[in-house]
Structure formats: C-alpha cells, structure tokens
Amino acid sequence: FHFDGEKEVILFPQSENKNLYKVPHSLITHESIDFSNPDYEKWPALKKAEGFKTTLSHGEVLYMPEGYWHYMKYNTPG
C-alpha cells in the first residue's frame, strides 16, 4: 500500500537486463542512474529499455511481478 503523497514507479521485466546496467554478480543496477531522468550519453542502452511507468497516490496498490526491476521515487513527502 502507498499511504500518503505521490510516488513515481518504473518497472522493467527481466528481459530488459541487457539495457539496465546491472552490476555484475548482484541483484541491483548502478545506483548513479536516475531512471526518472536518465543521462542517455552516459547510459545509452537505457534508450532501448522498455518498461512500465506509473504514479501511485494515497491508498493505491501496485502488483510487482517476481523478478521485475523497480525504481521508486517520492514526488511528494510521504
């Protein structure tokens, strides 16, 4: 559940691993990537990444399938 404010959520299926700059032998991507405003000169493969983007508001729920990469950013305090 999302309790207050607004949160931006971006999801990517595992088929997009090749475009997400996954850290080798780990379950994370590079922390320096701002997925809400990516630097395509520094991270050019992100142009090819196909995912799903939404904004959650108070009381909304989002199902995230197992294995999906996710990025979350609070747009307002929450």
PDB file of N, CA, C and O in Angstrom:
ATOM      1  N   PHE A   1       0.831  -1.188   0.000  1.00  0.00           N
ATOM      2  CA  PHE A   1       0.000   0.000   0.000  1.00  0.00           C
ATOM      3  C   PHE A   1       0.869   1.243   0.000  1.00  0.00           C
ATOM      4  O   PHE A   1       1.944   1.271   0.571  1.00  0.00           O
ATOM      5  N   HIS A   2       0.364   2.266  -0.630  1.00  0.00           N
ATOM      6  CA  HIS A   2       1.025   3.567  -0.628  1.00  0.00           C
ATOM      7  C   HIS A   2       0.152   4.488   0.220  1.00  0.00           C
ATOM      8  O   HIS A   2      -1.014   4.695  -0.090  1.00  0.00           O
ATOM      9  N   PHE A   3       0.686   5.017   1.300  1.00  0.00           N
ATOM     10  CA  PHE A   3      -0.135   5.667   2.307  1.00  0.00           C
ATOM     11  C   PHE A   3      -0.341   7.165   2.144  1.00  0.00           C
ATOM     12  O   PHE A   3      -1.355   7.696   2.553  1.00  0.00           O
ATOM     13  N   ASP A   4       0.614   7.889   1.596  1.00  0.00           N
ATOM     14  CA  ASP A   4       0.463   9.333   1.535  1.00  0.00           C
ATOM     15  C   ASP A   4       1.313   9.887   0.399  1.00  0.00           C
ATOM     16  O   ASP A   4       2.320   9.311   0.021  1.00  0.00           O
ATOM     17  N   GLY A   5       0.910  11.026  -0.134  1.00  0.00           N
ATOM     18  CA  GLY A   5       1.678  11.676  -1.184  1.00  0.00           C
ATOM     19  C   GLY A   5       1.624  10.933  -2.508  1.00  0.00           C
ATOM     20  O   GLY A   5       0.754  10.112  -2.742  1.00  0.00           O
ATOM     21  N   GLU A   6       2.588  11.256  -3.385  1.00  0.00           N
ATOM     22  CA  GLU A   6       2.697  10.599  -4.682  1.00  0.00           C
ATOM     23  C   GLU A   6       4.071   9.973  -4.842  1.00  0.00           C
ATOM     24  O   GLU A   6       5.079  10.543  -4.429  1.00  0.00           O
ATOM     25  N   LYS A   7       4.106   8.821  -5.485  1.00  0.00           N
ATOM     26  CA  LYS A   7       5.340   8.100  -5.716  1.00  0.00           C
ATOM     27  C   LYS A   7       5.385   7.685  -7.186  1.00  0.00           C
ATOM     28  O   LYS A   7       4.432   7.122  -7.718  1.00  0.00           O
ATOM     29  N   GLU A   8       6.493   7.977  -7.861  1.00  0.00           N
ATOM     30  CA  GLU A   8       6.709   7.528  -9.236  1.00  0.00           C
ATOM     31  C   GLU A   8       7.298   6.121  -9.187  1.00  0.00           C
ATOM     32  O   GLU A   8       8.208   5.848  -8.401  1.00  0.00           O
ATOM     33  N   VAL A   9       6.776   5.232 -10.015  1.00  0.00           N
ATOM     34  CA  VAL A   9       7.253   3.851 -10.055  1.00  0.00           C
ATOM     35  C   VAL A   9       7.543   3.478 -11.505  1.00  0.00           C
ATOM     36  O   VAL A   9       6.734   3.732 -12.389  1.00  0.00           O
ATOM     37  N   ILE A  10       8.712   2.880 -11.738  1.00  0.00           N
ATOM     38  CA  ILE A  10       9.071   2.360 -13.049  1.00  0.00           C
ATOM     39  C   ILE A  10       9.436   0.895 -12.867  1.00  0.00           C
ATOM     40  O   ILE A  10      10.244   0.555 -12.001  1.00  0.00           O
ATOM     41  N   LEU A  11       8.836   0.021 -13.673  1.00  0.00           N
ATOM     42  CA  LEU A  11       9.088  -1.419 -13.622  1.00  0.00           C
ATOM     43  C   LEU A  11       9.670  -1.888 -14.949  1.00  0.00           C
ATOM     44  O   LEU A  11       9.253  -1.420 -16.016  1.00  0.00           O
ATOM     45  N   PHE A  12      10.618  -2.820 -14.873  1.00  0.00           N
ATOM     46  CA  PHE A  12      11.205  -3.430 -16.056  1.00  0.00           C
ATOM     47  C   PHE A  12      11.208  -4.942 -15.885  1.00  0.00           C
ATOM     48  O   PHE A  12      11.637  -5.451 -14.848  1.00  0.00           O
ATOM     49  N   PRO A  13      10.768  -5.687 -16.919  1.00  0.00           N
ATOM     50  CA  PRO A  13      10.855  -7.138 -16.843  1.00  0.00           C
ATOM     51  C   PRO A  13      12.317  -7.582 -16.969  1.00  0.00           C
ATOM     52  O   PRO A  13      13.173  -6.828 -17.438  1.00  0.00           O
ATOM     53  N   GLN A  14      12.609  -8.816 -16.570  1.00  0.00           N
ATOM     54  CA  GLN A  14      13.983  -9.326 -16.627  1.00  0.00           C
ATOM     55  C   GLN A  14      14.527  -9.378 -18.047  1.00  0.00           C
ATOM     56  O   GLN A  14      15.733  -9.360 -18.245  1.00  0.00           O
ATOM     57  N   SER A  15      13.643  -9.392 -19.026  1.00  0.00           N
ATOM     58  CA  SER A  15      14.106  -9.397 -20.419  1.00  0.00           C
ATOM     59  C   SER A  15      14.858  -8.111 -20.777  1.00  0.00           C
ATOM     60  O   SER A  15      15.547  -8.058 -21.791  1.00  0.00           O
ATOM     61  N   GLU A  16      14.754  -7.089 -19.939  1.00  0.00           N
ATOM     62  CA  GLU A  16      15.440  -5.816 -20.170  1.00  0.00           C
ATOM     63  C   GLU A  16      16.784  -5.721 -19.454  1.00  0.00           C
ATOM     64  O   GLU A  16      17.430  -4.674 -19.476  1.00  0.00           O
ATOM     65  N   ASN A  17      17.237  -6.800 -18.820  1.00  0.00           N
ATOM     66  CA  ASN A  17      18.520  -6.788 -18.099  1.00  0.00           C
ATOM     67  C   ASN A  17      19.649  -6.201 -18.939  1.00  0.00           C
ATOM     68  O   ASN A  17      20.478  -5.443 -18.446  1.00  0.00           O
ATOM     69  N   LYS A  18      19.673  -6.556 -20.213  1.00  0.00           N
ATOM     70  CA  LYS A  18      20.765  -6.121 -21.089  1.00  0.00           C
ATOM     71  C   LYS A  18      20.822  -4.603 -21.255  1.00  0.00           C
ATOM     72  O   LYS A  18      21.855  -4.066 -21.634  1.00  0.00           O
ATOM     73  N   ASN A  19      19.733  -3.904 -20.963  1.00  0.00           N
ATOM     74  CA  ASN A  19      19.669  -2.447 -21.133  1.00  0.00           C
ATOM     75  C   ASN A  19      19.725  -1.673 -19.823  1.00  0.00           C
ATOM     76  O   ASN A  19      19.650  -0.449 -19.847  1.00  0.00           O
ATOM     77  N   LEU A  20      19.844  -2.356 -18.698  1.00  0.00           N
ATOM     78  CA  LEU A  20      19.693  -1.682 -17.403  1.00  0.00           C
ATOM     79  C   LEU A  20      20.981  -1.506 -16.608  1.00  0.00           C
ATOM     80  O   LEU A  20      20.954  -1.034 -15.487  1.00  0.00           O
ATOM     81  N   TYR A  21      22.105  -1.886 -17.151  1.00  0.00           N
ATOM     82  CA  TYR A  21      23.390  -1.709 -16.483  1.00  0.00           C
ATOM     83  C   TYR A  21      23.418  -2.379 -15.111  1.00  0.00           C
ATOM     84  O   TYR A  21      23.751  -1.773 -14.093  1.00  0.00           O
ATOM     85  N   LYS A  22      23.055  -3.643 -15.113  1.00  0.00           N
ATOM     86  CA  LYS A  22      23.078  -4.451 -13.896  1.00  0.00           C
ATOM     87  C   LYS A  22      24.520  -4.587 -13.404  1.00  0.00           C
ATOM     88  O   LYS A  22      25.437  -4.798 -14.185  1.00  0.00           O
ATOM     89  N   VAL A  23      24.710  -4.462 -12.105  1.00  0.00           N
ATOM     90  CA  VAL A  23      26.025  -4.663 -11.508  1.00  0.00           C
ATOM     91  C   VAL A  23      26.332  -6.161 -11.580  1.00  0.00           C
ATOM     92  O   VAL A  23      25.506  -6.977 -11.152  1.00  0.00           O
ATOM     93  N   PRO A  24      27.484  -6.549 -12.150  1.00  0.00           N
ATOM     94  CA  PRO A  24      27.793  -7.972 -12.295  1.00  0.00           C
ATOM     95  C   PRO A  24      27.706  -8.744 -10.972  1.00  0.00           C
ATOM     96  O   PRO A  24      28.129  -8.246  -9.935  1.00  0.00           O
ATOM     97  N   HIS A  25      27.123  -9.928 -11.026  1.00  0.00           N
ATOM     98  CA  HIS A  25      27.003 -10.842  -9.891  1.00  0.00           C
ATOM     99  C   HIS A  25      26.210 -10.241  -8.727  1.00  0.00           C
ATOM    100  O   HIS A  25      26.496 -10.508  -7.568  1.00  0.00           O
ATOM    101  N   SER A  26      25.243  -9.384  -9.050  1.00  0.00           N
ATOM    102  CA  SER A  26      24.414  -8.793  -7.990  1.00  0.00           C
ATOM    103  C   SER A  26      22.979  -8.680  -8.477  1.00  0.00           C
ATOM    104  O   SER A  26      22.670  -8.986  -9.624  1.00  0.00           O
ATOM    105  N   LEU A  27      22.114  -8.205  -7.608  1.00  0.00           N
ATOM    106  CA  LEU A  27      20.704  -8.050  -7.935  1.00  0.00           C
ATOM    107  C   LEU A  27      20.299  -6.593  -8.096  1.00  0.00           C
ATOM    108  O   LEU A  27      19.130  -6.258  -8.027  1.00  0.00           O
ATOM    109  N   ILE A  28      21.284  -5.711  -8.309  1.00  0.00           N
ATOM    110  CA  ILE A  28      20.988  -4.285  -8.407  1.00  0.00           C
ATOM    111  C   ILE A  28      21.558  -3.688  -9.697  1.00  0.00           C
ATOM    112  O   ILE A  28      22.413  -4.282 -10.342  1.00  0.00           O
ATOM    113  N   THR A  29      21.075  -2.507 -10.049  1.00  0.00           N
ATOM    114  CA  THR A  29      21.650  -1.738 -11.145  1.00  0.00           C
ATOM    115  C   THR A  29      22.534  -0.658 -10.528  1.00  0.00           C
ATOM    116  O   THR A  29      22.545  -0.463  -9.310  1.00  0.00           O
ATOM    117  N   HIS A  30      23.268   0.043 -11.372  1.00  0.00           N
ATOM    118  CA  HIS A  30      24.122   1.127 -10.875  1.00  0.00           C
ATOM    119  C   HIS A  30      23.278   2.177 -10.161  1.00  0.00           C
ATOM    120  O   HIS A  30      22.291   2.664 -10.710  1.00  0.00           O
ATOM    121  N   GLU A  31      23.661   2.525  -8.954  1.00  0.00           N
ATOM    122  CA  GLU A  31      22.889   3.475  -8.153  1.00  0.00           C
ATOM    123  C   GLU A  31      22.971   4.898  -8.685  1.00  0.00           C
ATOM    124  O   GLU A  31      22.150   5.730  -8.339  1.00  0.00           O
ATOM    125  N   SER A  32      23.945   5.179  -9.540  1.00  0.00           N
ATOM    126  CA  SER A  32      24.095   6.543 -10.054  1.00  0.00           C
ATOM    127  C   SER A  32      23.124   6.857 -11.190  1.00  0.00           C
ATOM    128  O   SER A  32      23.076   7.992 -11.665  1.00  0.00           O
ATOM    129  N   ILE A  33      22.321   5.876 -11.628  1.00  0.00           N
ATOM    130  CA  ILE A  33      21.356   6.118 -12.699  1.00  0.00           C
ATOM    131  C   ILE A  33      20.080   6.716 -12.118  1.00  0.00           C
ATOM    132  O   ILE A  33      19.492   6.167 -11.203  1.00  0.00           O
ATOM    133  N   ASP A  34      19.661   7.835 -12.676  1.00  0.00           N
ATOM    134  CA  ASP A  34      18.380   8.439 -12.313  1.00  0.00           C
ATOM    135  C   ASP A  34      17.380   7.997 -13.383  1.00  0.00           C
ATOM    136  O   ASP A  34      17.305   8.589 -14.460  1.00  0.00           O
ATOM    137  N   PHE A  35      16.627   6.937 -13.113  1.00  0.00           N
ATOM    138  CA  PHE A  35      15.728   6.375 -14.108  1.00  0.00           C
ATOM    139  C   PHE A  35      14.579   7.318 -14.471  1.00  0.00           C
ATOM    140  O   PHE A  35      13.987   7.182 -15.532  1.00  0.00           O
ATOM    141  N   SER A  36      14.278   8.292 -13.635  1.00  0.00           N
ATOM    142  CA  SER A  36      13.210   9.238 -13.970  1.00  0.00           C
ATOM    143  C   SER A  36      13.707  10.341 -14.901  1.00  0.00           C
ATOM    144  O   SER A  36      12.911  11.032 -15.526  1.00  0.00           O
ATOM    145  N   ASN A  37      15.021  10.502 -15.000  1.00  0.00           N
ATOM    146  CA  ASN A  37      15.618  11.499 -15.889  1.00  0.00           C
ATOM    147  C   ASN A  37      17.003  11.002 -16.300  1.00  0.00           C
ATOM    148  O   ASN A  37      18.013  11.574 -15.918  1.00  0.00           O
ATOM    149  N   PRO A  38      17.053   9.928 -17.105  1.00  0.00           N
ATOM    150  CA  PRO A  38      18.344   9.300 -17.395  1.00  0.00           C
ATOM    151  C   PRO A  38      19.251  10.134 -18.285  1.00  0.00           C
ATOM    152  O   PRO A  38      18.790  10.863 -19.159  1.00  0.00           O
ATOM    153  N   ASP A  39      20.547   9.999 -18.043  1.00  0.00           N
ATOM    154  CA  ASP A  39      21.577  10.623 -18.866  1.00  0.00           C
ATOM    155  C   ASP A  39      21.912   9.632 -19.977  1.00  0.00           C
ATOM    156  O   ASP A  39      22.691   8.709 -19.782  1.00  0.00           O
ATOM    157  N   TYR A  40      21.305   9.810 -21.161  1.00  0.00           N
ATOM    158  CA  TYR A  40      21.478   8.862 -22.255  1.00  0.00           C
ATOM    159  C   TYR A  40      22.873   8.900 -22.868  1.00  0.00           C
ATOM    160  O   TYR A  40      23.269   7.957 -23.532  1.00  0.00           O
ATOM    161  N   GLU A  41      23.623   9.962 -22.641  1.00  0.00           N
ATOM    162  CA  GLU A  41      25.007   9.988 -23.125  1.00  0.00           C
ATOM    163  C   GLU A  41      25.871   9.060 -22.275  1.00  0.00           C
ATOM    164  O   GLU A  41      26.735   8.363 -22.790  1.00  0.00           O
ATOM    165  N   LYS A  42      25.622   9.051 -20.988  1.00  0.00           N
ATOM    166  CA  LYS A  42      26.389   8.188 -20.080  1.00  0.00           C
ATOM    167  C   LYS A  42      25.861   6.759 -20.085  1.00  0.00           C
ATOM    168  O   LYS A  42      26.627   5.818 -19.924  1.00  0.00           O
ATOM    169  N   TRP A  43      24.553   6.569 -20.252  1.00  0.00           N
ATOM    170  CA  TRP A  43      23.898   5.264 -20.199  1.00  0.00           C
ATOM    171  C   TRP A  43      23.061   5.039 -21.473  1.00  0.00           C
ATOM    172  O   TRP A  43      21.838   4.994 -21.427  1.00  0.00           O
ATOM    173  N   PRO A  44      23.685   4.915 -22.652  1.00  0.00           N
ATOM    174  CA  PRO A  44      22.942   4.872 -23.922  1.00  0.00           C
ATOM    175  C   PRO A  44      21.973   3.699 -24.072  1.00  0.00           C
ATOM    176  O   PRO A  44      20.947   3.833 -24.740  1.00  0.00           O
ATOM    177  N   ALA A  45      22.231   2.571 -23.463  1.00  0.00           N
ATOM    178  CA  ALA A  45      21.331   1.417 -23.609  1.00  0.00           C
ATOM    179  C   ALA A  45      19.962   1.665 -22.979  1.00  0.00           C
ATOM    180  O   ALA A  45      18.990   1.001 -23.332  1.00  0.00           O
ATOM    181  N   LEU A  46      19.872   2.632 -22.054  1.00  0.00           N
ATOM    182  CA  LEU A  46      18.578   2.923 -21.433  1.00  0.00           C
ATOM    183  C   LEU A  46      17.551   3.397 -22.454  1.00  0.00           C
ATOM    184  O   LEU A  46      16.352   3.254 -22.233  1.00  0.00           O
ATOM    185  N   LYS A  47      18.009   3.937 -23.584  1.00  0.00           N
ATOM    186  CA  LYS A  47      17.073   4.351 -24.640  1.00  0.00           C
ATOM    187  C   LYS A  47      16.267   3.158 -25.148  1.00  0.00           C
ATOM    188  O   LYS A  47      15.141   3.315 -25.586  1.00  0.00           O
ATOM    189  N   LYS A  48      16.864   1.977 -25.097  1.00  0.00           N
ATOM    190  CA  LYS A  48      16.228   0.762 -25.607  1.00  0.00           C
ATOM    191  C   LYS A  48      15.369   0.059 -24.561  1.00  0.00           C
ATOM    192  O   LYS A  48      14.592  -0.826 -24.895  1.00  0.00           O
ATOM    193  N   ALA A  49      15.530   0.418 -23.297  1.00  0.00           N
ATOM    194  CA  ALA A  49      14.809  -0.267 -22.215  1.00  0.00           C
ATOM    195  C   ALA A  49      13.314   0.007 -22.315  1.00  0.00           C
ATOM    196  O   ALA A  49      12.885   1.162 -22.421  1.00  0.00           O
ATOM    197  N   GLU A  50      12.524  -1.051 -22.280  1.00  0.00           N
ATOM    198  CA  GLU A  50      11.072  -0.927 -22.329  1.00  0.00           C
ATOM    199  C   GLU A  50      10.487  -1.396 -21.011  1.00  0.00           C
ATOM    200  O   GLU A  50      10.660  -2.547 -20.626  1.00  0.00           O
ATOM    201  N   GLY A  51       9.834  -0.481 -20.330  1.00  0.00           N
ATOM    202  CA  GLY A  51       9.250  -0.802 -19.040  1.00  0.00           C
ATOM    203  C   GLY A  51       7.873  -0.188 -18.894  1.00  0.00           C
ATOM    204  O   GLY A  51       7.243   0.209 -19.872  1.00  0.00           O
ATOM    205  N   PHE A  52       7.443  -0.105 -17.655  1.00  0.00           N
ATOM    206  CA  PHE A  52       6.123   0.425 -17.322  1.00  0.00           C
ATOM    207  C   PHE A  52       6.299   1.513 -16.282  1.00  0.00           C
ATOM    208  O   PHE A  52       6.999   1.326 -15.299  1.00  0.00           O
ATOM    209  N   LYS A  53       5.638   2.655 -16.487  1.00  0.00           N
ATOM    210  CA  LYS A  53       5.777   3.792 -15.573  1.00  0.00           C
ATOM    211  C   LYS A  53       4.399   4.215 -15.100  1.00  0.00           C
ATOM    212  O   LYS A  53       3.458   4.290 -15.887  1.00  0.00           O
ATOM    213  N   THR A  54       4.291   4.486 -13.798  1.00  0.00           N
ATOM    214  CA  THR A  54       3.026   4.956 -13.233  1.00  0.00           C
ATOM    215  C   THR A  54       3.312   5.843 -12.026  1.00  0.00           C
ATOM    216  O   THR A  54       4.436   5.908 -11.541  1.00  0.00           O
ATOM    217  N   THR A  55       2.274   6.501 -11.564  1.00  0.00           N
ATOM    218  CA  THR A  55       2.355   7.287 -10.330  1.00  0.00           C
ATOM    219  C   THR A  55       1.322   6.746  -9.367  1.00  0.00           C
ATOM    220  O   THR A  55       0.154   6.587  -9.723  1.00  0.00           O
ATOM    221  N   LEU A  56       1.767   6.435  -8.155  1.00  0.00           N
ATOM    222  CA  LEU A  56       0.855   5.954  -7.113  1.00  0.00           C
ATOM    223  C   LEU A  56       0.444   7.114  -6.226  1.00  0.00           C
ATOM    224  O   LEU A  56       1.261   7.944  -5.858  1.00  0.00           O
ATOM    225  N   SER A  57      -0.817   7.133  -5.878  1.00  0.00           N
ATOM    226  CA  SER A  57      -1.355   8.130  -4.956  1.00  0.00           C
ATOM    227  C   SER A  57      -1.848   7.426  -3.693  1.00  0.00           C
ATOM    228  O   SER A  57      -1.886   6.195  -3.629  1.00  0.00           O
ATOM    229  N   HIS A  58      -2.275   8.197  -2.737  1.00  0.00           N
ATOM    230  CA  HIS A  58      -2.749   7.698  -1.447  1.00  0.00           C
ATOM    231  C   HIS A  58      -3.701   6.514  -1.613  1.00  0.00           C
ATOM    232  O   HIS A  58      -4.678   6.585  -2.354  1.00  0.00           O
ATOM    233  N   GLY A  59      -3.396   5.406  -0.930  1.00  0.00           N
ATOM    234  CA  GLY A  59      -4.280   4.244  -0.901  1.00  0.00           C
ATOM    235  C   GLY A  59      -4.182   3.307  -2.090  1.00  0.00           C
ATOM    236  O   GLY A  59      -4.810   2.257  -2.098  1.00  0.00           O
ATOM    237  N   GLU A  60      -3.401   3.644  -3.107  1.00  0.00           N
ATOM    238  CA  GLU A  60      -3.289   2.781  -4.270  1.00  0.00           C
ATOM    239  C   GLU A  60      -2.283   1.660  -4.043  1.00  0.00           C
ATOM    240  O   GLU A  60      -1.357   1.788  -3.245  1.00  0.00           O
ATOM    241  N   VAL A  61      -2.482   0.573  -4.764  1.00  0.00           N
ATOM    242  CA  VAL A  61      -1.633  -0.607  -4.648  1.00  0.00           C
ATOM    243  C   VAL A  61      -1.093  -0.941  -6.030  1.00  0.00           C
ATOM    244  O   VAL A  61      -1.798  -0.810  -7.033  1.00  0.00           O
ATOM    245  N   LEU A  62       0.142  -1.404  -6.099  1.00  0.00           N
ATOM    246  CA  LEU A  62       0.729  -1.838  -7.356  1.00  0.00           C
ATOM    247  C   LEU A  62       1.300  -3.233  -7.176  1.00  0.00           C
ATOM    248  O   LEU A  62       2.103  -3.467  -6.267  1.00  0.00           O
ATOM    249  N   TYR A  63       0.873  -4.153  -8.016  1.00  0.00           N
ATOM    250  CA  TYR A  63       1.430  -5.503  -8.009  1.00  0.00           C
ATOM    251  C   TYR A  63       2.715  -5.491  -8.831  1.00  0.00           C
ATOM    252  O   TYR A  63       2.715  -5.040  -9.977  1.00  0.00           O
ATOM    253  N   MET A  64       3.810  -5.963  -8.237  1.00  0.00           N
ATOM    254  CA  MET A  64       5.079  -6.071  -8.947  1.00  0.00           C
ATOM    255  C   MET A  64       5.393  -7.549  -9.134  1.00  0.00           C
ATOM    256  O   MET A  64       5.648  -8.251  -8.152  1.00  0.00           O
ATOM    257  N   PRO A  65       5.378  -8.025 -10.381  1.00  0.00           N
ATOM    258  CA  PRO A  65       5.684  -9.434 -10.618  1.00  0.00           C
ATOM    259  C   PRO A  65       7.074  -9.803 -10.125  1.00  0.00           C
ATOM    260  O   PRO A  65       7.993  -8.971 -10.144  1.00  0.00           O
ATOM    261  N   GLU A  66       7.226 -11.023  -9.678  1.00  0.00           N
ATOM    262  CA  GLU A  66       8.516 -11.511  -9.189  1.00  0.00           C
ATOM    263  C   GLU A  66       9.587 -11.340 -10.259  1.00  0.00           C
ATOM    264  O   GLU A  66       9.363 -11.619 -11.435  1.00  0.00           O
ATOM    265  N   GLY A  67      10.729 -10.849  -9.847  1.00  0.00           N
ATOM    266  CA  GLY A  67      11.857 -10.699 -10.751  1.00  0.00           C
ATOM    267  C   GLY A  67      11.890  -9.405 -11.533  1.00  0.00           C
ATOM    268  O   GLY A  67      12.857  -9.153 -12.249  1.00  0.00           O
ATOM    269  N   TYR A  68      10.860  -8.561 -11.420  1.00  0.00           N
ATOM    270  CA  TYR A  68      10.868  -7.285 -12.139  1.00  0.00           C
ATOM    271  C   TYR A  68      11.797  -6.302 -11.437  1.00  0.00           C
ATOM    272  O   TYR A  68      11.825  -6.215 -10.209  1.00  0.00           O
ATOM    273  N   TRP A  69      12.590  -5.573 -12.219  1.00  0.00           N
ATOM    274  CA  TRP A  69      13.386  -4.479 -11.684  1.00  0.00           C
ATOM    275  C   TRP A  69      12.429  -3.335 -11.369  1.00  0.00           C
ATOM    276  O   TRP A  69      11.471  -3.117 -12.103  1.00  0.00           O
ATOM    277  N   HIS A  70      12.693  -2.614 -10.291  1.00  0.00           N
ATOM    278  CA  HIS A  70      11.824  -1.483  -9.972  1.00  0.00           C
ATOM    279  C   HIS A  70      12.626  -0.282  -9.497  1.00  0.00           C
ATOM    280  O   HIS A  70      13.686  -0.423  -8.898  1.00  0.00           O
ATOM    281  N   TYR A  71      12.105   0.870  -9.830  1.00  0.00           N
ATOM    282  CA  TYR A  71      12.669   2.151  -9.420  1.00  0.00           C
ATOM    283  C   TYR A  71      11.518   2.939  -8.809  1.00  0.00           C
ATOM    284  O   TYR A  71      10.432   3.004  -9.394  1.00  0.00           O
ATOM    285  N   MET A  72      11.742   3.504  -7.622  1.00  0.00           N
ATOM    286  CA  MET A  72      10.706   4.294  -6.965  1.00  0.00           C
ATOM    287  C   MET A  72      11.272   5.619  -6.492  1.00  0.00           C
ATOM    288  O   MET A  72      12.394   5.670  -5.996  1.00  0.00           O
ATOM    289  N   LYS A  73      10.475   6.661  -6.681  1.00  0.00           N
ATOM    290  CA  LYS A  73      10.897   7.995  -6.272  1.00  0.00           C
ATOM    291  C   LYS A  73       9.691   8.725  -5.701  1.00  0.00           C
ATOM    292  O   LYS A  73       8.636   8.792  -6.346  1.00  0.00           O
ATOM    293  N   TYR A  74       9.825   9.264  -4.503  1.00  0.00           N
ATOM    294  CA  TYR A  74       8.748  10.065  -3.917  1.00  0.00           C
ATOM    295  C   TYR A  74       8.690  11.413  -4.628  1.00  0.00           C
ATOM    296  O   TYR A  74       9.685  12.120  -4.684  1.00  0.00           O
ATOM    297  N   ASN A  75       7.532  11.753  -5.174  1.00  0.00           N
ATOM    298  CA  ASN A  75       7.324  13.061  -5.794  1.00  0.00           C
ATOM    299  C   ASN A  75       6.902  14.099  -4.757  1.00  0.00           C
ATOM    300  O   ASN A  75       7.115  15.283  -4.956  1.00  0.00           O
ATOM    301  N   THR A  76       6.256  13.626  -3.700  1.00  0.00           N
ATOM    302  CA  THR A  76       5.846  14.495  -2.596  1.00  0.00           C
ATOM    303  C   THR A  76       6.181  13.761  -1.303  1.00  0.00           C
ATOM    304  O   THR A  76       6.367  12.553  -1.301  1.00  0.00           O
ATOM    305  N   PRO A  77       6.274  14.468  -0.175  1.00  0.00           N
ATOM    306  CA  PRO A  77       6.559  13.787   1.091  1.00  0.00           C
ATOM    307  C   PRO A  77       5.507  12.705   1.362  1.00  0.00           C
ATOM    308  O   PRO A  77       4.329  12.888   1.100  1.00  0.00           O
ATOM    309  N   GLY A  78       5.951  11.584   1.856  1.00  0.00           N
ATOM    310  CA  GLY A  78       5.011  10.503   2.142  1.00  0.00           C
ATOM    311  C   GLY A  78       5.611   9.560   3.064  1.00  0.00           C
ATOM    312  O   GLY A  78       5.385   8.546   3.443  1.00  0.00           O
TER     313      GLY A  78
END
